[in-house]
Amino acid sequence: MDNEATLEACVRKNNPYGIFFVGSIRKLDTKCERRLRKMSGIIRSKPDWITNISNPNTRTNWVTEARSQGLTDIETGYVLEELAYYATLHIPDSNVILSAVEQVWLSDTLVEGGTLEQLKRWSMRLEGESKGWCLESNCVVRNIVDPSMYPLSYKSSSFVGTRIKSPEAALEIQSFGRFPGNIDEWDREMKSAFPWSPISRRYPFSVAPNTRTASQEFCWLPSEFLISADGQVEIKSYINNLNPVKYASLYPVIAEVFSKCVPLLENVVTDVVYPRKSRVIPNCSNWLVTDESEPRDYRAPDYNERFDAWQARHRFIEPQPEPFELPERPQIPFSLRGRQLQAVVRMTNIDLTPETPVYNDDRWCLEAISQERIVAIGVCCYDVDNITDMHLEFRELVDDDIEHEQCDERGLDLAYGIFDNVRNGRSGRRAHAGDNSSDNGEDEDEDEEMHFNSDSIDISQEIGQVKLQNGRCIVFPNTYQRRFSQLQLVNKNVPGHCKLLIFYFVIPTDPIVSTEIVPPQQQDWWIKDVFQVEPLVKMPTLVLDNIIKYVDFPMSLSAAKEIRAELEKERRENSDSSGLVFFTPTFYYNST
């Protein structure tokens, strides 16, 4: 089976529900697993770790550091073997490496300084023409290319019956095509328009079966990116909200950054298709042992107290990793060269001022509209000035099924630290698997009797963070929720900013409706040409302005803003709902 067929088969096998890959739902990490992940991530965040892994002195230092983090000799050996494996995934001279967080790939040198400077210059021009700020951002976050403006609206958007040949050609079409009017009509019209043509295979219009995260109203519009066999990229359809004539010189710059993200994307897609298995497989029947016999006089008035005391005297044997085995993931990632990919493009600024010196959005985000089929997200950080270090924090899908014995709250706590938040009086009763406190195997409060008012607790799995810095590109899977760390001005007396170019990559094997067949909906892109047509060219400006007020399509700026508000509200609710269901599930433990 060739590379592409293998990729398609694996994606369809692992992704029947739209955005979530079945294999990406992980078991809750034990304390041991968290130590392993954390230590491996610490080393991978060090400069030149791949080069230094073969240096005996450096390895000795890493062993010392691991022991200071509370790792046992078995755990330390496992981490070193795992790092040796991760080093083999690095292709020499590619400048693409695995970050401190699994499945998140980065490069600091792929995008050249000249490209970054061009992005800076173009962003300044776009900033003067920005259509508005992000909702609920306190005027700190601004999208200067905003995919939520003029999206695919099933009620008002249209499509043309043939492929629009180029970005510039989108402004030369003679007809706006068909207006289906609702999502069901879109499905029927698309099947009717493209029954057996190549384009029908590119656009199998249908809403993904994951109705929990589907939208009946809107969808972001991706653009088409053609990748040559040598990795060069050509943008084949217009970028929504970036006029292909006015900003024609910016298109090749975006294409250049996209081409540098392709090797990162190839690794992320491969990781998602071949998810990493847990390093530690605990056996709940073996982690507490004792030589004493269990009390059997069940009717005795003090039986419960003596049973609890008997349990508290058990010795805890912490689960440890099995010997390291090579994962199933192929060493050479799937190639995406020689094919056409889709991606939604966004350009975002985070601007801080002396009046607003702090940005702190603690919401966890996920692109959770299933028919957009976003498999991964790429971020290029091209302009950072006068702000503190910025990180993207991640958490992953976690299974609420944790194997445990009846009444074994102590074993659960020692193995997972699952009741730490309850004991410490934190709100939300949430156990964070990313919290590495008390990771020495024996809980600091293990002799303290624990009483809980409920037999359920919310769990989540935070897995680390990756720094964003000037010139750094990262790509991560859309199976991770993410959020920005808090940002502040370094010098509180002058403004500061961070500027990002972001790609939302559609699953390579499952393309969706794009700007290749949906004509531009921006009224201001068309007005100039329309007014040159007889008899409009002879009419006074006041008359023309009044005519435009009554035109439903193309869409006015005010109408686009209304749609954006509806779309963003739906996306927030969808992301928050997915976060509660998939990323902070409730674990019900058997306490009686």
XYZ file of C-alpha atoms in Angstrom:
592
model
C 0.000 0.000 0.000
C 1.478 3.403 -0.975
C 2.010 6.337 1.365
C -1.154 8.234 0.446
C -3.397 5.166 0.606
C -1.944 4.263 3.989
C -2.544 7.783 5.266
C -6.131 7.838 4.044
C -6.891 4.410 5.500
C -5.418 5.344 8.881
C -7.179 8.703 9.059
C -10.553 7.217 8.240
C -10.027 4.394 10.736
C -9.036 6.752 13.555
C -11.273 9.696 12.761
C -14.912 8.630 12.351
C -16.244 11.490 14.488
C -15.007 14.598 12.725
C -12.431 16.394 14.878
C -11.599 13.768 17.503
C -9.264 10.882 16.846
C -10.253 7.807 18.832
C -6.665 6.887 19.663
C -6.031 10.350 21.086
C -8.255 9.795 24.121
C -5.681 8.852 26.757
C -5.979 7.170 30.093
C -5.362 9.432 33.051
C -1.629 9.586 33.719
C -0.288 8.061 36.908
C 2.146 10.110 38.968
C 4.951 8.030 37.507
C 3.795 8.725 33.945
C 3.665 12.438 34.710
C 7.228 12.404 35.993
C 8.379 10.619 32.840
C 6.578 13.044 30.529
C 7.734 16.073 32.457
C 11.398 15.023 32.600
C 11.462 14.087 28.918
C 9.898 17.462 28.076
C 12.402 19.357 30.231
C 15.306 17.821 28.327
C 13.661 18.313 24.928
C 13.264 22.007 25.714
C 17.031 22.366 26.131
C 18.988 23.819 23.182
C 20.841 21.222 21.076
C 19.508 18.306 23.122
C 19.658 16.042 20.068
C 23.353 16.771 19.594
C 24.120 16.446 23.302
C 22.318 13.148 23.838
C 25.470 11.250 22.814
C 27.701 13.276 25.154
C 28.490 11.180 28.304
C 28.928 14.276 30.489
C 25.603 15.700 29.377
C 23.827 12.396 30.005
C 25.328 12.290 33.505
C 23.953 15.769 34.145
C 20.546 14.677 32.895
C 20.558 11.684 35.219
C 21.375 13.983 38.150
C 18.582 16.330 37.117
C 16.117 13.443 36.790
C 16.894 12.199 40.277
C 16.407 15.699 41.639
C 12.945 15.615 40.029
C 12.148 12.445 42.019
C 12.622 9.869 39.245
C 13.735 6.365 40.146
C 16.599 4.639 38.312
C 14.062 2.664 36.254
C 12.266 5.853 35.291
C 15.488 7.679 34.459
C 16.648 4.856 32.222
C 13.299 4.855 30.457
C 13.488 8.609 29.772
C 16.977 8.308 28.272
C 15.897 5.465 25.989
C 12.828 7.404 24.939
C 14.923 10.481 24.150
C 17.254 8.376 22.024
C 14.205 7.251 20.049
C 12.859 10.805 19.687
C 16.269 11.887 18.406
C 15.967 9.391 15.535
C 12.801 11.181 14.342
C 14.855 14.306 13.681
C 15.961 14.548 10.060
C 19.476 16.071 9.930
C 19.592 19.646 8.623
C 15.798 19.856 8.595
C 15.628 22.156 11.649
C 12.386 20.401 12.624
C 12.267 18.996 16.154
C 9.786 17.613 18.623
C 8.941 20.209 21.265
C 8.685 19.732 25.025
C 5.079 18.572 24.443
C 4.390 15.339 22.564
C 2.875 15.714 19.088
C 3.829 19.403 19.003
C 6.590 20.055 16.446
C 8.583 23.253 16.022
C 11.309 25.022 14.101
C 13.159 28.236 14.890
C 15.084 28.623 11.630
C 12.927 27.462 8.730
C 11.348 30.890 8.136
C 14.074 33.287 7.047
C 14.515 36.814 8.351
C 13.528 38.388 5.041
C 10.180 36.612 5.121
C 9.573 37.759 8.688
C 10.362 41.364 7.730
C 7.889 41.210 4.844
C 5.194 39.910 7.196
C 5.909 42.807 9.553
C 5.584 45.365 6.763
C 2.364 43.896 5.408
C 0.838 43.576 8.864
C 1.313 47.300 9.450
C -0.685 48.005 6.309
C -3.406 45.544 7.310
C -3.628 46.995 10.816
C -4.773 50.296 9.357
C -7.630 48.531 7.560
C -8.647 46.027 10.250
C -12.394 45.397 10.377
C -12.538 45.030 14.155
C -11.277 43.430 17.336
C -11.842 39.949 18.676
C -14.965 39.624 20.765
C -14.475 39.822 24.541
C -10.744 40.598 24.247
C -10.829 44.022 25.919
C -9.378 45.468 22.698
C -6.143 43.518 23.174
C -6.494 40.813 20.496
C -7.101 41.944 16.941
C -7.572 39.753 13.887
C -6.217 41.653 10.902
C -7.179 38.699 8.681
C -10.242 37.212 10.343
C -11.762 33.912 9.084
C -14.926 34.638 11.045
C -15.689 37.597 8.759
C -17.625 36.606 5.617
C -17.572 32.846 6.395
C -19.503 30.186 4.545
C -23.073 30.873 5.659
C -25.487 28.155 4.661
C -28.287 30.731 4.514
C -26.641 33.411 2.382
C -23.450 32.142 0.690
C -23.246 30.810 -2.858
C -21.043 28.548 -4.946
C -20.100 28.461 -8.608
C -20.299 25.352 -10.765
C -16.657 25.290 -11.850
C -13.352 25.756 -10.089
C -12.203 29.373 -9.854
C -8.857 29.203 -11.637
C -6.761 31.510 -9.429
C -7.036 33.930 -6.501
C -7.195 36.917 -8.882
C -9.831 35.215 -11.050
C -12.193 35.233 -8.065
C -12.742 38.946 -8.733
C -13.470 38.385 -12.421
C -16.303 35.860 -12.284
C -19.476 36.853 -14.141
C -21.984 35.175 -11.819
C -22.210 34.534 -8.091
C -23.638 31.086 -8.820
C -26.179 29.154 -6.767
C -27.601 30.141 -3.364
C -28.778 26.898 -1.680
C -30.226 28.632 1.416
C -29.710 25.982 4.102
C -27.381 23.139 4.950
C -29.552 20.381 3.478
C -29.907 22.265 0.208
C -26.138 22.747 0.106
C -25.754 18.995 0.215
C -28.275 18.421 -2.583
C -27.032 21.287 -4.763
C -23.399 20.213 -4.498
C -24.244 16.645 -5.498
C -26.263 17.956 -8.407
C -23.589 20.407 -9.567
C -20.664 17.979 -9.376
C -22.074 14.465 -9.915
C -19.044 12.712 -11.422
C -16.359 15.349 -11.899
C -12.942 15.515 -10.185
C -14.169 18.447 -8.141
C -16.901 16.292 -6.582
C -14.208 14.070 -5.121
C -12.549 17.152 -3.666
C -15.803 18.364 -2.131
C -17.886 15.491 -0.778
C -20.202 17.936 0.969
C -21.649 16.484 4.115
C -21.826 17.313 7.783
C -19.584 15.066 9.856
C -21.500 12.479 11.909
C -20.377 14.093 15.164
C -23.570 16.125 15.518
C -22.520 17.300 18.973
C -19.965 19.590 17.340
C -21.596 20.301 13.977
C -22.955 23.696 12.964
C -26.174 24.165 11.026
C -25.304 27.785 10.217
C -21.644 28.491 9.471
C -18.277 27.105 8.443
C -14.895 28.760 8.000
C -13.727 28.933 4.381
C -10.320 27.359 3.715
C -8.032 28.217 0.815
C -6.275 25.792 -1.521
C -2.492 25.312 -1.237
C -0.715 23.241 -3.900
C 2.502 21.612 -2.645
C 5.026 20.613 -5.276
C 7.218 17.542 -5.062
C 10.109 19.685 -3.774
C 7.975 21.336 -1.089
C 7.278 24.676 -2.778
C 3.763 26.053 -2.275
C 1.410 27.933 -4.578
C -1.853 29.431 -3.307
C -4.536 28.282 -5.757
C -7.596 30.102 -4.373
C -8.133 33.417 -2.640
C -7.581 33.782 1.098
C -10.833 34.829 2.697
C -10.686 38.505 3.790
C -7.359 39.113 2.034
C -8.035 40.782 -1.324
C -6.016 38.829 -3.923
C -5.412 41.902 -6.112
C -4.780 44.524 -3.477
C -2.523 42.188 -1.470
C -1.166 40.142 -4.364
C 2.425 40.558 -3.123
C 1.526 39.201 0.333
C 0.237 35.904 -1.074
C 3.722 34.525 -1.937
C 4.941 35.471 1.548
C 2.131 33.484 3.161
C 2.826 30.622 0.750
C 6.485 30.641 1.825
C 5.558 30.338 5.515
C 3.039 27.609 4.668
C 5.752 25.631 2.864
C 7.939 25.767 5.982
C 5.080 24.448 8.104
C 4.522 21.410 5.857
C 7.317 19.264 7.413
C 5.904 20.078 10.862
C 2.409 19.173 9.701
C 3.640 15.872 8.240
C 4.981 14.873 11.655
C 1.832 15.963 13.488
C -0.457 14.041 11.116
C 1.738 10.962 11.530
C 1.631 11.311 15.322
C -2.150 11.653 15.299
C -2.585 8.558 13.144
C -0.151 6.631 15.379
C -0.844 7.981 18.894
C 1.659 7.219 21.632
C 0.597 4.580 24.155
C 0.901 5.069 27.894
C 4.321 4.386 29.369
C 2.909 3.069 32.654
C 0.118 0.474 32.789
C -0.984 0.261 36.434
C -2.528 -2.831 37.983
C -4.873 -1.693 40.726
C -4.922 -5.142 42.329
C -1.163 -5.057 42.957
C -0.359 -1.554 44.122
C -1.308 -2.035 47.797
C 0.104 -5.040 49.687
C 0.092 -6.269 53.293
C 0.905 -9.395 55.287
C -2.035 -8.831 57.637
C -5.313 -10.613 57.152
C -8.381 -8.594 56.362
C -10.849 -8.158 59.277
C -13.757 -10.574 58.764
C -16.062 -9.881 61.710
C -18.314 -7.724 59.589
C -20.987 -7.339 62.289
C -18.662 -5.916 64.912
C -19.615 -2.341 65.866
C -16.090 -1.065 65.167
C -15.586 -3.061 61.959
C -15.470 -0.020 59.643
C -12.818 1.697 61.776
C -10.652 -1.426 61.936
C -11.048 -2.066 58.210
C -9.955 1.506 57.426
C -6.971 1.150 59.747
C -6.052 -2.161 58.101
C -6.171 -0.522 54.654
C -4.064 2.425 55.842
C -1.268 0.015 56.916
C -0.922 -1.380 53.368
C 2.381 -0.700 51.669
C 2.022 1.129 48.356
C 4.024 -0.210 45.406
C 4.073 2.520 42.800
C 3.472 1.403 39.201
C 6.636 1.653 37.103
C 7.162 1.666 33.333
C 7.789 -1.525 31.453
C 11.046 -1.695 29.454
C 11.020 0.833 26.610
C 9.676 -0.446 23.288
C 9.761 1.369 19.964
C 6.327 2.860 19.152
C 4.459 1.763 16.037
C 4.863 5.209 14.475
C 6.898 5.119 11.231
C 10.251 6.862 11.531
C 9.725 8.735 8.255
C 6.464 10.706 8.490
C 3.709 10.664 5.903
C 4.601 12.863 2.945
C 2.181 15.608 1.943
C 4.266 16.660 -1.064
C 2.704 16.641 -4.492
C -0.840 17.171 -3.281
C -3.264 20.008 -2.649
C -4.022 20.908 0.956
C -6.610 23.204 2.477
C -6.098 25.655 5.321
C -7.934 28.554 6.906
C -5.677 31.595 7.328
C -5.724 34.012 10.237
C -3.415 36.903 11.151
C -3.696 37.963 14.786
C -2.106 40.698 16.872
C -1.930 40.801 20.663
C -1.345 44.472 21.513
C -0.577 45.665 25.044
C -0.376 49.294 26.106
C 0.444 51.190 29.321
C -3.335 51.452 29.795
C -3.831 47.705 29.199
C -0.508 46.146 30.249
C -1.739 42.566 30.870
C -3.447 39.913 28.746
C -4.796 36.891 30.596
C -7.360 34.742 28.800
C -7.619 31.528 30.825
C -10.205 29.885 28.530
C -9.155 26.582 26.974
C -9.857 26.617 23.225
C -10.543 23.968 20.600
C -11.627 24.320 16.974
C -14.691 22.164 17.482
C -16.867 22.687 14.405
C -16.742 19.181 13.025
C -17.494 19.879 9.353
C -14.372 22.087 9.180
C -12.343 18.922 9.831
C -9.378 20.812 11.271
C -6.689 18.252 12.034
C -3.881 20.575 13.147
C -3.009 24.216 13.762
C 0.178 25.982 12.699
C 1.443 29.171 14.329
C 4.239 31.391 13.010
C 5.340 34.037 15.507
C 6.833 36.804 13.338
C 6.996 39.949 15.483
C 7.440 40.087 19.280
C 8.343 43.270 21.121
C 8.328 44.365 24.793
C 6.277 41.511 26.237
C 7.132 38.800 28.736
C 7.734 35.226 27.567
C 4.630 33.833 25.907
C 3.704 30.153 25.991
C 0.972 27.989 24.553
C -0.304 25.631 27.234
C -1.897 22.317 26.257
C -4.201 19.691 27.685
C -5.455 16.511 26.071
C -8.514 14.307 25.848
C -8.763 12.102 28.917
C -10.729 8.914 29.542
C -13.029 8.936 32.568
C -12.655 5.160 32.973
C -9.981 4.492 35.618
C -9.629 0.920 36.788
C -9.669 0.614 40.576
C -10.747 -1.699 43.377
C -13.841 -1.016 45.454
C -13.247 1.399 48.369
C -9.662 1.974 47.184
C -9.541 5.754 47.503
C -6.081 5.546 49.058
C -4.668 3.513 46.163
C -6.199 5.883 43.610
C -4.727 8.834 45.418
C -1.245 7.364 45.730
C -1.178 6.161 42.112
C -2.768 9.187 40.454
C -2.872 12.009 43.018
C -6.498 12.178 42.058
C -7.813 13.703 45.284
C -5.126 16.361 45.737
C -7.477 19.215 44.867
C -10.139 18.000 47.290
C -7.650 17.649 50.102
C -6.218 21.088 49.436
C -9.653 22.657 49.434
C -9.517 23.790 45.809
C -12.742 24.592 44.045
C -14.116 22.489 41.234
C -13.026 19.116 42.691
C -10.786 18.704 39.637
C -7.751 16.449 39.539
C -5.087 17.875 37.233
C -2.821 15.176 35.855
C -0.394 17.872 34.795
C 0.292 18.891 38.400
C 3.549 17.243 39.390
C 3.371 18.014 43.085
C 3.870 15.128 45.517
C 5.425 13.009 42.783
C 7.674 10.983 45.081
C 5.338 7.998 45.135
C 4.230 8.381 48.767
C 1.610 11.027 49.371
C 2.602 13.597 51.957
C -0.783 13.220 53.666
C -1.184 9.474 53.261
C -1.618 8.907 57.007
C -4.382 11.480 57.158
C -7.821 9.879 56.936
C -9.732 11.140 53.899
C -13.471 11.721 53.828
C -15.304 12.795 50.676
C -18.817 14.062 50.249
C -19.234 12.592 46.790
C -18.181 9.558 44.785
C -17.312 11.628 41.697
C -14.598 14.054 40.728
C -13.745 16.020 37.582
C -10.426 15.132 35.956
C -8.258 16.825 33.346
C -4.837 16.238 31.853
C -2.572 19.239 31.303
C 0.529 18.162 29.420
C 2.905 21.119 29.299
C 3.638 24.249 27.341
C 5.692 25.495 24.391
C 7.274 28.919 24.202
C 6.403 31.240 21.318
C 9.254 33.491 20.230
C 10.322 35.545 17.249
C 10.723 33.381 14.162
C 9.388 30.204 15.765
C 6.854 28.033 13.938
C 4.913 25.320 15.740
C 2.248 22.871 14.582
C 0.054 20.946 17.010
C -2.937 18.609 16.677
C -6.483 19.846 17.057
C -7.017 17.025 19.532
C -5.324 19.297 22.097
C -6.995 22.176 23.841
C -4.729 25.176 24.226
C -4.565 28.600 25.825
C -2.049 31.434 26.059
C -0.122 32.006 29.243
C -0.481 35.415 30.831
C 1.317 38.220 28.960
C 2.585 41.492 30.372
C 4.575 44.464 29.181
C 8.253 44.318 30.093
C 8.554 48.106 30.051
C 5.230 49.308 31.408
C 5.694 52.775 29.884
C 5.660 51.790 26.208
C 3.431 49.504 24.107
C 4.312 45.910 23.241
C 2.926 43.260 20.947
C 3.039 39.761 19.551
C 1.967 39.090 15.964
C 0.977 35.645 14.694
C 0.229 34.066 11.327
C -1.995 31.035 11.924
C -3.006 28.145 9.655
C -5.900 25.811 10.472
C -5.133 22.687 8.428
C -8.012 20.609 7.078
C -7.576 16.825 7.231
C -5.552 16.058 4.067
C -7.733 13.122 3.069
C -11.096 14.832 3.625
C -11.262 18.279 1.927
C -14.253 20.561 2.383
C -15.940 23.399 0.495
C -13.358 26.137 -0.039
C -12.734 29.472 -1.728
C -12.040 27.481 -4.901
C -15.799 27.391 -5.560
C -17.287 29.954 -3.139
C -16.947 33.453 -4.652
C -15.864 36.400 -2.486
C -18.700 37.817 -0.400
C -17.096 41.148 0.533
C -19.178 43.990 -0.887
C -16.263 46.427 -0.941
C -14.278 44.065 -3.204
C -16.934 44.454 -5.896
C -18.254 48.007 -5.618
C -15.552 49.644 -7.714
C -16.061 47.290 -10.655
C -19.851 47.342 -10.388
C -19.948 51.127 -10.481
C -18.103 51.107 -13.809
C -21.044 49.378 -15.518
C -23.655 51.343 -17.476
C -25.810 53.071 -16.320
C -24.340 53.079 -12.787
C -21.165 54.795 -13.939
C -23.182 57.980 -14.673
C -25.089 58.083 -11.393
C -24.269 60.461 -8.518
C -22.384 59.012 -5.554
C -25.322 59.716 -3.195
C -27.642 57.617 -5.384
C -25.106 54.800 -5.585
C -24.670 54.798 -1.816
C -28.434 54.419 -1.361
C -28.565 51.596 -3.908
C -25.868 49.700 -2.027
C -27.906 49.881 1.196
C -30.543 47.612 -0.371
C -28.137 45.039 -1.823
C -28.157 41.743 0.095
C -25.241 40.195 -1.761
C -22.347 40.767 -1.845
C -22.433 41.294 1.903
C -21.991 44.659 3.611
C -19.508 45.142 6.445
C -22.289 45.614 9.009
C -24.003 42.389 7.914
C -20.666 40.534 8.055
C -20.086 41.755 11.611
C -23.511 40.488 12.659
C -22.727 37.067 11.201
C -19.316 37.081 12.872
C -20.919 37.746 16.257
C -23.290 34.791 15.772
C -20.499 32.534 14.511
C -18.104 33.391 17.344
C -20.818 32.835 19.934
C -21.531 29.392 18.459
C -17.812 28.527 18.314
C -17.285 29.535 21.938
C -20.241 27.469 23.100
C -19.087 24.504 21.017
C -15.525 24.745 22.325
C -16.680 25.103 25.931
C -19.083 22.182 25.589
C -16.392 19.973 24.086
C -14.053 21.020 26.866
C -16.480 19.875 29.536
C -17.381 16.597 27.844
C -14.024 15.491 26.462
C -11.345 17.368 28.420
C -12.793 17.564 31.947
C -14.960 14.456 32.291
C -16.367 13.307 35.616
C -14.776 10.208 37.104
C -17.097 8.131 39.294
C -15.124 6.065 41.783
C -16.452 3.053 43.644
C -16.437 4.227 47.246
C -18.894 1.766 48.794
